[in-house]
Amino acid sequence: MADFKRWKEQRLARADVSRKGSVDEPIEGIVRLLNSHDRFCTTSSCSGRLVVLEQPPLPPSAEATTGFEIQKQNCSWLMVTHEICTIEKVLTALQRASDDALFKFEPFVLHVQCQELQDAQLLHKVAIEAGFRNSGITVGRKGKIMMAVRSTHCLEVPLSRKGKLMVSEEYVDFVVQVANQKMEENQRRIDRFYSSLQFALENQYHSSSLSFEEKEKSNAMHYYRRIKKSAETQKDECHSPGKNSGLESDHET
Amino acid sequence: MADFKRWKEQRLARADVSRKGSVDEPIEGIVRLLNSHDRFCTTSSCSGRLVVLEQPPLPPSAEATTGFEIQKQNCSWLMVTHEICTIEKVLTALQRASDDALFKFEPFVLHVQCQELQDAQLLHKVAIEAGFRNSGITVGRKGKIMMAVRSTHCLEVPLSRKGKLMVSEEYVDFVVQVANQKMEENQRRIDRFYSSLQFALENQYHSSSLSFEEKEKSNAMHYYRRIKKSAETQKDECHSPGKNSGLESDHET
């Protein structure tokens, strides 16, 4: 407990090494709320963004298995926004492309170090309920417990090849509309996550003197009913013997 | 232990309720290997696929938060393949579209129920090393431990609007090439996962009489060196105070 608290103080005192260098405005409340609790410490986050990036053409399949890693290192952002975006902004960014360029929606992602496994379980439950179905827990060799909030949502559309736009402006406009709708759905899920998080933390750590297990029990039926319900529309894996659980479903078709 | 074994026998005896109804050929070895160990039971999987699907237009942003869920229920597959695919196959599928249609690459996904947390940690380690960076563990209320192998890779390209193709055949051809390269990279990662899995299971559960902890220790340095190395190219979140860990990075830019 004391160790985690000390470690957290050091961690939060560090400089922000991310490209942007600060927490995205749409999730400031979530980050502040989590860090106000002794048992949690956020380590990285992105509220969700629309990106135009360019990268060298993919290596021929014959090439080394590191092809994608190499490509990732050489890619550069031509546009990044954490808000709804316009076709003009995307087209302007594409004009600067000399390589293969693509337009991408990247959903909300949040990493939270947790003091104990039960804390990560609580966050995971809230994340799944809010619709972030690719969320998961990582337990390091030395017991470091990390909870990652992840979405199944994606949009990745190649637009330019060797700097030349391959599609019509009407198509770019349509793709921007689709991306903006995903950004809006992303924001709705963030809002859902924030409000259930407030409820869950209040209920778990502040209210009456019930033990963690007792409170878990009291929330469980409500939670599992919701998970079961969501699971029913999620049986889209290729192989899945018997009943599938909402916690097990990734592919969003 | 006995409980898990009994549960596993029942689970594997169940009918396969997935749309396809069988394990995908490229991952049969992985599924067989895991299920040959008492401590693991695979519950769902997909080796990775290319899909053409159609769905009703996205609801206007004003609509209810359930927009995407509704849309998901109404979507239908026009093409699904677990192999490299041709432009002809995609164009033929698109001809059957009367709604909005899109072309999608969905990477390898695998869900494995594990007897103990340390078993899930082992799988997670192997998955991260193989490049499946969105992998994570789920711990249920009653202690059910699930490990999900997930990739950060994605490709999702809208192609038709209200049944009308919005792009040139040259563009569809390019997108199919990109998708095929992702399928090949996906297969390379599956191969890496399979071989490190064989090594890890052999090393952890069959060889000498070292305890789990002792073996963890002996593998750890090698593992963490690799994780640290991969983490260095993955600092692409918006907010990330201090040193980031490969286990914490999602966005693939």
PDB file of C-alpha atoms in Angstrom, chain B residues 13-250:
ATOM      1  CA  ALA B  13     -17.642 -31.919 -25.452  1.00  0.00           C
ATOM      2  CA  ARG B  14     -20.110 -29.160 -26.355  1.00  0.00           C
ATOM      3  CA  ALA B  15     -21.227 -28.448 -29.916  1.00  0.00           C
ATOM      4  CA  ASP B  16     -19.404 -25.619 -31.720  1.00  0.00           C
ATOM      5  CA  VAL B  17     -21.927 -22.758 -31.822  1.00  0.00           C
ATOM      6  CA  SER B  18     -19.831 -20.464 -34.025  1.00  0.00           C
ATOM      7  CA  ARG B  19     -21.063 -19.541 -37.516  1.00  0.00           C
ATOM      8  CA  LYS B  20     -18.280 -21.618 -39.079  1.00  0.00           C
ATOM      9  CA  GLY B  21     -18.591 -24.461 -36.606  1.00  0.00           C
ATOM     10  CA  SER B  22     -14.933 -25.575 -36.539  1.00  0.00           C
ATOM     11  CA  VAL B  23     -11.411 -24.418 -35.648  1.00  0.00           C
ATOM     12  CA  ASP B  24      -9.639 -22.563 -38.488  1.00  0.00           C
ATOM     13  CA  GLU B  25      -6.957 -24.709 -40.097  1.00  0.00           C
ATOM     14  CA  PRO B  26      -4.065 -22.223 -39.569  1.00  0.00           C
ATOM     15  CA  ILE B  27      -4.467 -22.425 -35.777  1.00  0.00           C
ATOM     16  CA  GLU B  28      -5.486 -26.070 -35.295  1.00  0.00           C
ATOM     17  CA  GLY B  29      -2.019 -26.831 -33.924  1.00  0.00           C
ATOM     18  CA  ILE B  30      -2.195 -24.020 -31.352  1.00  0.00           C
ATOM     19  CA  VAL B  31      -5.678 -25.033 -30.196  1.00  0.00           C
ATOM     20  CA  ARG B  32      -4.678 -28.712 -29.988  1.00  0.00           C
ATOM     21  CA  LEU B  33      -1.473 -27.880 -28.095  1.00  0.00           C
ATOM     22  CA  LEU B  34      -3.275 -25.726 -25.521  1.00  0.00           C
ATOM     23  CA  ASN B  35      -6.088 -28.206 -24.984  1.00  0.00           C
ATOM     24  CA  SER B  36      -3.546 -31.007 -24.532  1.00  0.00           C
ATOM     25  CA  HIS B  37      -2.506 -29.238 -21.303  1.00  0.00           C
ATOM     26  CA  ASP B  38      -4.679 -29.689 -18.212  1.00  0.00           C
ATOM     27  CA  ARG B  39      -4.246 -26.038 -17.252  1.00  0.00           C
ATOM     28  CA  PHE B  40      -5.693 -24.553 -20.476  1.00  0.00           C
ATOM     29  CA  CYS B  41      -8.945 -24.717 -22.414  1.00  0.00           C
ATOM     30  CA  THR B  42      -9.591 -22.702 -25.582  1.00  0.00           C
ATOM     31  CA  THR B  43     -13.100 -21.206 -25.680  1.00  0.00           C
ATOM     32  CA  SER B  44     -13.170 -19.305 -28.990  1.00  0.00           C
ATOM     33  CA  SER B  45     -10.859 -18.400 -31.823  1.00  0.00           C
ATOM     34  CA  CYS B  46     -10.422 -17.012 -35.311  1.00  0.00           C
ATOM     35  CA  SER B  47      -7.172 -17.355 -37.267  1.00  0.00           C
ATOM     36  CA  GLY B  48      -7.819 -14.039 -38.988  1.00  0.00           C
ATOM     37  CA  ARG B  49     -10.106 -13.265 -41.900  1.00  0.00           C
ATOM     38  CA  LEU B  50     -10.999 -10.945 -44.738  1.00  0.00           C
ATOM     39  CA  VAL B  51     -14.650  -9.984 -44.731  1.00  0.00           C
ATOM     40  CA  VAL B  52     -16.992  -8.047 -46.991  1.00  0.00           C
ATOM     41  CA  LEU B  53     -20.070  -7.118 -45.015  1.00  0.00           C
ATOM     42  CA  GLU B  54     -23.042  -4.885 -45.514  1.00  0.00           C
ATOM     43  CA  GLN B  55     -24.916  -2.932 -42.915  1.00  0.00           C
ATOM     44  CA  PRO B  56     -27.595  -0.241 -42.801  1.00  0.00           C
ATOM     45  CA  PRO B  57     -26.243   3.335 -42.902  1.00  0.00           C
ATOM     46  CA  LEU B  58     -24.917   4.609 -39.544  1.00  0.00           C
ATOM     47  CA  PRO B  59     -27.605   6.359 -37.474  1.00  0.00           C
ATOM     48  CA  PRO B  60     -27.385  10.170 -37.398  1.00  0.00           C
ATOM     49  CA  SER B  61     -25.272  11.259 -34.428  1.00  0.00           C
ATOM     50  CA  ALA B  62     -28.418  12.556 -32.768  1.00  0.00           C
ATOM     51  CA  GLU B  63     -29.591   8.946 -32.341  1.00  0.00           C
ATOM     52  CA  ALA B  64     -29.469   6.769 -29.262  1.00  0.00           C
ATOM     53  CA  THR B  65     -26.183   5.429 -27.913  1.00  0.00           C
ATOM     54  CA  THR B  66     -27.277   1.979 -29.078  1.00  0.00           C
ATOM     55  CA  GLY B  67     -26.801   2.966 -32.729  1.00  0.00           C
ATOM     56  CA  PHE B  68     -23.782   0.743 -33.273  1.00  0.00           C
ATOM     57  CA  GLU B  69     -25.308  -2.212 -31.466  1.00  0.00           C
ATOM     58  CA  ILE B  70     -28.433  -2.029 -33.626  1.00  0.00           C
ATOM     59  CA  GLN B  71     -26.253  -1.736 -36.721  1.00  0.00           C
ATOM     60  CA  LYS B  72     -24.170  -4.755 -35.656  1.00  0.00           C
ATOM     61  CA  GLN B  73     -27.255  -6.942 -35.358  1.00  0.00           C
ATOM     62  CA  ASN B  74     -28.414  -5.945 -38.858  1.00  0.00           C
ATOM     63  CA  CYS B  75     -25.093  -6.514 -40.615  1.00  0.00           C
ATOM     64  CA  SER B  76     -24.603  -9.471 -42.957  1.00  0.00           C
ATOM     65  CA  TRP B  77     -21.504 -11.085 -44.467  1.00  0.00           C
ATOM     66  CA  LEU B  78     -21.190 -11.021 -48.257  1.00  0.00           C
ATOM     67  CA  MET B  79     -17.739 -12.673 -48.232  1.00  0.00           C
ATOM     68  CA  VAL B  80     -15.565 -14.343 -45.607  1.00  0.00           C
ATOM     69  CA  THR B  81     -12.197 -15.969 -46.195  1.00  0.00           C
ATOM     70  CA  HIS B  82      -9.380 -17.078 -43.883  1.00  0.00           C
ATOM     71  CA  GLU B  83      -6.888 -16.933 -46.734  1.00  0.00           C
ATOM     72  CA  ILE B  84      -5.357 -14.412 -49.096  1.00  0.00           C
ATOM     73  CA  CYS B  85      -8.132 -13.164 -51.364  1.00  0.00           C
ATOM     74  CA  THR B  86      -8.545 -11.859 -54.927  1.00  0.00           C
ATOM     75  CA  ILE B  87     -10.117  -8.633 -56.213  1.00  0.00           C
ATOM     76  CA  GLU B  88     -12.601 -10.754 -58.216  1.00  0.00           C
ATOM     77  CA  LYS B  89     -13.917 -12.366 -55.016  1.00  0.00           C
ATOM     78  CA  VAL B  90     -14.381  -8.937 -53.394  1.00  0.00           C
ATOM     79  CA  LEU B  91     -16.059  -7.359 -56.461  1.00  0.00           C
ATOM     80  CA  THR B  92     -18.415 -10.344 -56.811  1.00  0.00           C
ATOM     81  CA  ALA B  93     -19.412  -9.972 -53.150  1.00  0.00           C
ATOM     82  CA  LEU B  94     -19.929  -6.212 -53.585  1.00  0.00           C
ATOM     83  CA  GLN B  95     -22.326  -6.836 -56.488  1.00  0.00           C
ATOM     84  CA  ARG B  96     -24.696  -8.459 -53.982  1.00  0.00           C
ATOM     85  CA  ALA B  97     -24.639  -5.384 -51.723  1.00  0.00           C
ATOM     86  CA  SER B  98     -27.823  -3.301 -51.526  1.00  0.00           C
ATOM     87  CA  ASP B  99     -26.775  -1.379 -48.391  1.00  0.00           C
ATOM     88  CA  ASP B 100     -23.517   0.210 -47.212  1.00  0.00           C
ATOM     89  CA  ALA B 101     -20.754  -2.377 -47.701  1.00  0.00           C
ATOM     90  CA  LEU B 102     -17.233  -2.462 -46.325  1.00  0.00           C
ATOM     91  CA  PHE B 103     -14.091  -4.559 -46.648  1.00  0.00           C
ATOM     92  CA  LYS B 104     -12.416  -5.570 -43.410  1.00  0.00           C
ATOM     93  CA  PHE B 105      -9.346  -7.411 -42.175  1.00  0.00           C
ATOM     94  CA  GLU B 106      -9.817  -9.044 -38.787  1.00  0.00           C
ATOM     95  CA  PRO B 107      -6.648 -10.428 -37.173  1.00  0.00           C
ATOM     96  CA  PHE B 108      -6.064 -13.603 -35.170  1.00  0.00           C
ATOM     97  CA  VAL B 109      -8.018 -13.790 -31.931  1.00  0.00           C
ATOM     98  CA  LEU B 110      -7.945 -16.567 -29.350  1.00  0.00           C
ATOM     99  CA  HIS B 111      -9.591 -16.963 -25.963  1.00  0.00           C
ATOM    100  CA  VAL B 112      -8.168 -19.437 -23.502  1.00  0.00           C
ATOM    101  CA  GLN B 113      -9.544 -20.241 -20.077  1.00  0.00           C
ATOM    102  CA  CYS B 114      -6.684 -20.860 -17.646  1.00  0.00           C
ATOM    103  CA  GLN B 115      -6.565 -22.780 -14.405  1.00  0.00           C
ATOM    104  CA  GLU B 116      -4.514 -20.201 -12.512  1.00  0.00           C
ATOM    105  CA  LEU B 117      -3.411 -16.612 -12.997  1.00  0.00           C
ATOM    106  CA  GLN B 118       0.198 -17.692 -13.532  1.00  0.00           C
ATOM    107  CA  ASP B 119      -0.926 -19.783 -16.542  1.00  0.00           C
ATOM    108  CA  ALA B 120      -2.618 -16.727 -18.062  1.00  0.00           C
ATOM    109  CA  GLN B 121       0.528 -14.669 -17.373  1.00  0.00           C
ATOM    110  CA  LEU B 122       2.588 -17.201 -19.307  1.00  0.00           C
ATOM    111  CA  LEU B 123       0.250 -17.072 -22.329  1.00  0.00           C
ATOM    112  CA  HIS B 124       0.146 -13.269 -22.151  1.00  0.00           C
ATOM    113  CA  LYS B 125       3.932 -13.098 -22.208  1.00  0.00           C
ATOM    114  CA  VAL B 126       4.106 -15.386 -25.257  1.00  0.00           C
ATOM    115  CA  ALA B 127       1.373 -13.373 -27.029  1.00  0.00           C
ATOM    116  CA  ILE B 128       3.094 -10.005 -26.456  1.00  0.00           C
ATOM    117  CA  GLU B 129       6.428 -11.404 -27.651  1.00  0.00           C
ATOM    118  CA  ALA B 130       4.763 -12.686 -30.829  1.00  0.00           C
ATOM    119  CA  GLY B 131       3.417  -9.179 -31.539  1.00  0.00           C
ATOM    120  CA  PHE B 132      -0.180  -9.500 -30.266  1.00  0.00           C
ATOM    121  CA  ARG B 133       0.006  -6.294 -28.252  1.00  0.00           C
ATOM    122  CA  ASN B 134      -3.699  -5.974 -27.368  1.00  0.00           C
ATOM    123  CA  SER B 135      -3.722  -9.268 -25.498  1.00  0.00           C
ATOM    124  CA  GLY B 136      -5.090  -9.225 -21.978  1.00  0.00           C
ATOM    125  CA  ILE B 137      -6.383 -11.208 -19.041  1.00  0.00           C
ATOM    126  CA  THR B 138      -9.906 -11.240 -17.647  1.00  0.00           C
ATOM    127  CA  VAL B 139     -10.613 -12.367 -14.096  1.00  0.00           C
ATOM    128  CA  GLY B 140     -14.287 -13.050 -13.436  1.00  0.00           C
ATOM    129  CA  ARG B 141     -16.097 -12.472 -10.162  1.00  0.00           C
ATOM    130  CA  LYS B 142     -15.897 -16.153  -9.284  1.00  0.00           C
ATOM    131  CA  GLY B 143     -12.222 -16.338 -10.263  1.00  0.00           C
ATOM    132  CA  LYS B 144     -12.702 -17.545 -13.854  1.00  0.00           C
ATOM    133  CA  ILE B 145      -9.428 -16.631 -15.606  1.00  0.00           C
ATOM    134  CA  MET B 146      -9.550 -15.916 -19.322  1.00  0.00           C
ATOM    135  CA  MET B 147      -6.632 -14.930 -21.538  1.00  0.00           C
ATOM    136  CA  ALA B 148      -7.402 -13.159 -24.822  1.00  0.00           C
ATOM    137  CA  VAL B 149      -4.812 -13.007 -27.618  1.00  0.00           C
ATOM    138  CA  ARG B 150      -5.493  -9.871 -29.654  1.00  0.00           C
ATOM    139  CA  SER B 151      -3.690  -7.838 -32.282  1.00  0.00           C
ATOM    140  CA  THR B 152      -3.540  -4.081 -32.830  1.00  0.00           C
ATOM    141  CA  HIS B 153      -3.775  -4.626 -36.595  1.00  0.00           C
ATOM    142  CA  CYS B 154      -6.813  -3.401 -38.435  1.00  0.00           C
ATOM    143  CA  LEU B 155      -8.112  -2.457 -41.855  1.00  0.00           C
ATOM    144  CA  GLU B 156     -11.689  -1.314 -42.391  1.00  0.00           C
ATOM    145  CA  VAL B 157     -12.567   0.300 -45.687  1.00  0.00           C
ATOM    146  CA  PRO B 158     -16.076   1.440 -46.696  1.00  0.00           C
ATOM    147  CA  LEU B 159     -16.540   0.578 -50.390  1.00  0.00           C
ATOM    148  CA  SER B 160     -20.230   0.786 -51.328  1.00  0.00           C
ATOM    149  CA  ARG B 161     -22.953   3.205 -50.318  1.00  0.00           C
ATOM    150  CA  LYS B 162     -26.572   2.032 -50.690  1.00  0.00           C
ATOM    151  CA  GLY B 163     -25.269  -0.788 -52.897  1.00  0.00           C
ATOM    152  CA  LYS B 164     -23.279   1.511 -55.213  1.00  0.00           C
ATOM    153  CA  LEU B 165     -19.481   1.042 -55.443  1.00  0.00           C
ATOM    154  CA  MET B 166     -17.881   4.387 -54.488  1.00  0.00           C
ATOM    155  CA  VAL B 167     -14.324   3.695 -55.649  1.00  0.00           C
ATOM    156  CA  SER B 168     -12.414   2.505 -58.736  1.00  0.00           C
ATOM    157  CA  GLU B 169     -11.485  -1.149 -59.314  1.00  0.00           C
ATOM    158  CA  GLU B 170      -7.828  -0.058 -59.131  1.00  0.00           C
ATOM    159  CA  TYR B 171      -8.477   1.177 -55.604  1.00  0.00           C
ATOM    160  CA  VAL B 172     -10.234  -2.065 -54.597  1.00  0.00           C
ATOM    161  CA  ASP B 173      -7.248  -3.940 -56.031  1.00  0.00           C
ATOM    162  CA  PHE B 174      -4.841  -1.852 -53.932  1.00  0.00           C
ATOM    163  CA  VAL B 175      -6.875  -2.358 -50.759  1.00  0.00           C
ATOM    164  CA  VAL B 176      -7.003  -6.119 -51.380  1.00  0.00           C
ATOM    165  CA  GLN B 177      -3.183  -6.124 -51.715  1.00  0.00           C
ATOM    166  CA  VAL B 178      -2.834  -4.229 -48.418  1.00  0.00           C
ATOM    167  CA  ALA B 179      -5.259  -6.647 -46.730  1.00  0.00           C
ATOM    168  CA  ASN B 180      -3.408  -9.668 -48.106  1.00  0.00           C
ATOM    169  CA  GLN B 181      -0.126  -8.333 -46.718  1.00  0.00           C
ATOM    170  CA  LYS B 182      -1.785  -7.911 -43.332  1.00  0.00           C
ATOM    171  CA  MET B 183      -3.030 -11.511 -43.571  1.00  0.00           C
ATOM    172  CA  GLU B 184       0.538 -12.649 -44.290  1.00  0.00           C
ATOM    173  CA  GLU B 185       1.946 -10.631 -41.381  1.00  0.00           C
ATOM    174  CA  ASN B 186      -0.853 -12.072 -39.230  1.00  0.00           C
ATOM    175  CA  GLN B 187       0.224 -15.590 -40.229  1.00  0.00           C
ATOM    176  CA  ARG B 188       3.863 -14.815 -39.387  1.00  0.00           C
ATOM    177  CA  ARG B 189       2.772 -13.657 -35.925  1.00  0.00           C
ATOM    178  CA  ILE B 190       0.675 -16.806 -35.483  1.00  0.00           C
ATOM    179  CA  ASP B 191       3.731 -18.902 -36.393  1.00  0.00           C
ATOM    180  CA  ARG B 192       5.877 -16.950 -33.899  1.00  0.00           C
ATOM    181  CA  PHE B 193       3.167 -17.397 -31.245  1.00  0.00           C
ATOM    182  CA  TYR B 194       2.947 -21.141 -31.918  1.00  0.00           C
ATOM    183  CA  SER B 195       6.677 -21.770 -31.688  1.00  0.00           C
ATOM    184  CA  SER B 196       7.228 -19.677 -28.538  1.00  0.00           C
ATOM    185  CA  LEU B 197       4.139 -21.328 -27.047  1.00  0.00           C
ATOM    186  CA  GLN B 198       5.635 -24.781 -27.647  1.00  0.00           C
ATOM    187  CA  PHE B 199       8.893 -23.638 -26.057  1.00  0.00           C
ATOM    188  CA  ALA B 200       7.186 -21.936 -23.101  1.00  0.00           C
ATOM    189  CA  LEU B 201       4.851 -24.833 -22.277  1.00  0.00           C
ATOM    190  CA  GLU B 202       7.641 -27.366 -22.601  1.00  0.00           C
ATOM    191  CA  ASN B 203       9.888 -25.230 -20.418  1.00  0.00           C
ATOM    192  CA  GLN B 204       7.246 -24.399 -17.836  1.00  0.00           C
ATOM    193  CA  TYR B 205       5.324 -27.600 -17.307  1.00  0.00           C
ATOM    194  CA  HIS B 206       7.373 -30.541 -18.567  1.00  0.00           C
ATOM    195  CA  SER B 207      11.101 -30.025 -18.078  1.00  0.00           C
ATOM    196  CA  SER B 208      13.132 -30.262 -14.859  1.00  0.00           C
ATOM    197  CA  SER B 209      11.728 -29.907 -11.366  1.00  0.00           C
ATOM    198  CA  LEU B 210      12.165 -26.153 -10.981  1.00  0.00           C
ATOM    199  CA  SER B 211       9.196 -24.382  -9.418  1.00  0.00           C
ATOM    200  CA  PHE B 212       7.049 -22.050 -11.577  1.00  0.00           C
ATOM    201  CA  GLU B 213       8.611 -19.045  -9.832  1.00  0.00           C
ATOM    202  CA  GLU B 214      12.160 -20.289 -10.413  1.00  0.00           C
ATOM    203  CA  LYS B 215      11.441 -20.829 -14.107  1.00  0.00           C
ATOM    204  CA  GLU B 216       9.705 -17.465 -14.398  1.00  0.00           C
ATOM    205  CA  LYS B 217      12.869 -15.898 -13.001  1.00  0.00           C
ATOM    206  CA  SER B 218      15.068 -17.767 -15.470  1.00  0.00           C
ATOM    207  CA  ASN B 219      12.991 -16.624 -18.468  1.00  0.00           C
ATOM    208  CA  ALA B 220      12.302 -13.145 -17.208  1.00  0.00           C
ATOM    209  CA  MET B 221      15.459 -11.295 -18.209  1.00  0.00           C
ATOM    210  CA  HIS B 222      15.270 -12.473 -21.812  1.00  0.00           C
ATOM    211  CA  TYR B 223      11.547 -11.618 -21.939  1.00  0.00           C
ATOM    212  CA  TYR B 224      11.770  -8.161 -20.386  1.00  0.00           C
ATOM    213  CA  ARG B 225      14.682  -7.204 -22.623  1.00  0.00           C
ATOM    214  CA  ARG B 226      12.462  -7.982 -25.634  1.00  0.00           C
ATOM    215  CA  ILE B 227       9.450  -6.159 -24.196  1.00  0.00           C
ATOM    216  CA  LYS B 228      11.578  -3.103 -23.375  1.00  0.00           C
ATOM    217  CA  LYS B 229      13.003  -3.109 -26.914  1.00  0.00           C
ATOM    218  CA  SER B 230       9.563  -3.299 -28.543  1.00  0.00           C
ATOM    219  CA  ALA B 231       8.221  -0.639 -26.154  1.00  0.00           C
ATOM    220  CA  GLU B 232      10.747   1.860 -27.459  1.00  0.00           C
ATOM    221  CA  THR B 233       8.956   2.116 -30.801  1.00  0.00           C
ATOM    222  CA  GLN B 234       5.504   2.253 -29.218  1.00  0.00           C
ATOM    223  CA  LYS B 235       5.247   5.595 -27.438  1.00  0.00           C
ATOM    224  CA  ASP B 236       2.248   6.814 -29.422  1.00  0.00           C
ATOM    225  CA  GLU B 237      -0.399   7.574 -26.817  1.00  0.00           C
ATOM    226  CA  CYS B 238      -1.423  11.214 -26.305  1.00  0.00           C
ATOM    227  CA  HIS B 239      -0.681  11.237 -22.597  1.00  0.00           C
ATOM    228  CA  SER B 240       2.068   9.099 -21.146  1.00  0.00           C
ATOM    229  CA  PRO B 241       4.018  10.318 -18.119  1.00  0.00           C
ATOM    230  CA  GLY B 242       7.457   8.796 -17.731  1.00  0.00           C
ATOM    231  CA  LYS B 243       8.658   5.575 -19.300  1.00  0.00           C
ATOM    232  CA  ASN B 244       6.033   3.618 -21.191  1.00  0.00           C
ATOM    233  CA  SER B 245       5.925  -0.178 -21.158  1.00  0.00           C
ATOM    234  CA  GLY B 246       5.269  -2.273 -24.233  1.00  0.00           C
ATOM    235  CA  LEU B 247       2.417  -3.796 -22.269  1.00  0.00           C
ATOM    236  CA  GLU B 248       0.746  -0.407 -22.157  1.00  0.00           C
ATOM    237  CA  SER B 249       0.831   0.659 -25.768  1.00  0.00           C
ATOM    238  CA  ASP B 250      -2.122   0.134 -28.095  1.00  0.00           C
TER     239      ASP B 250
END
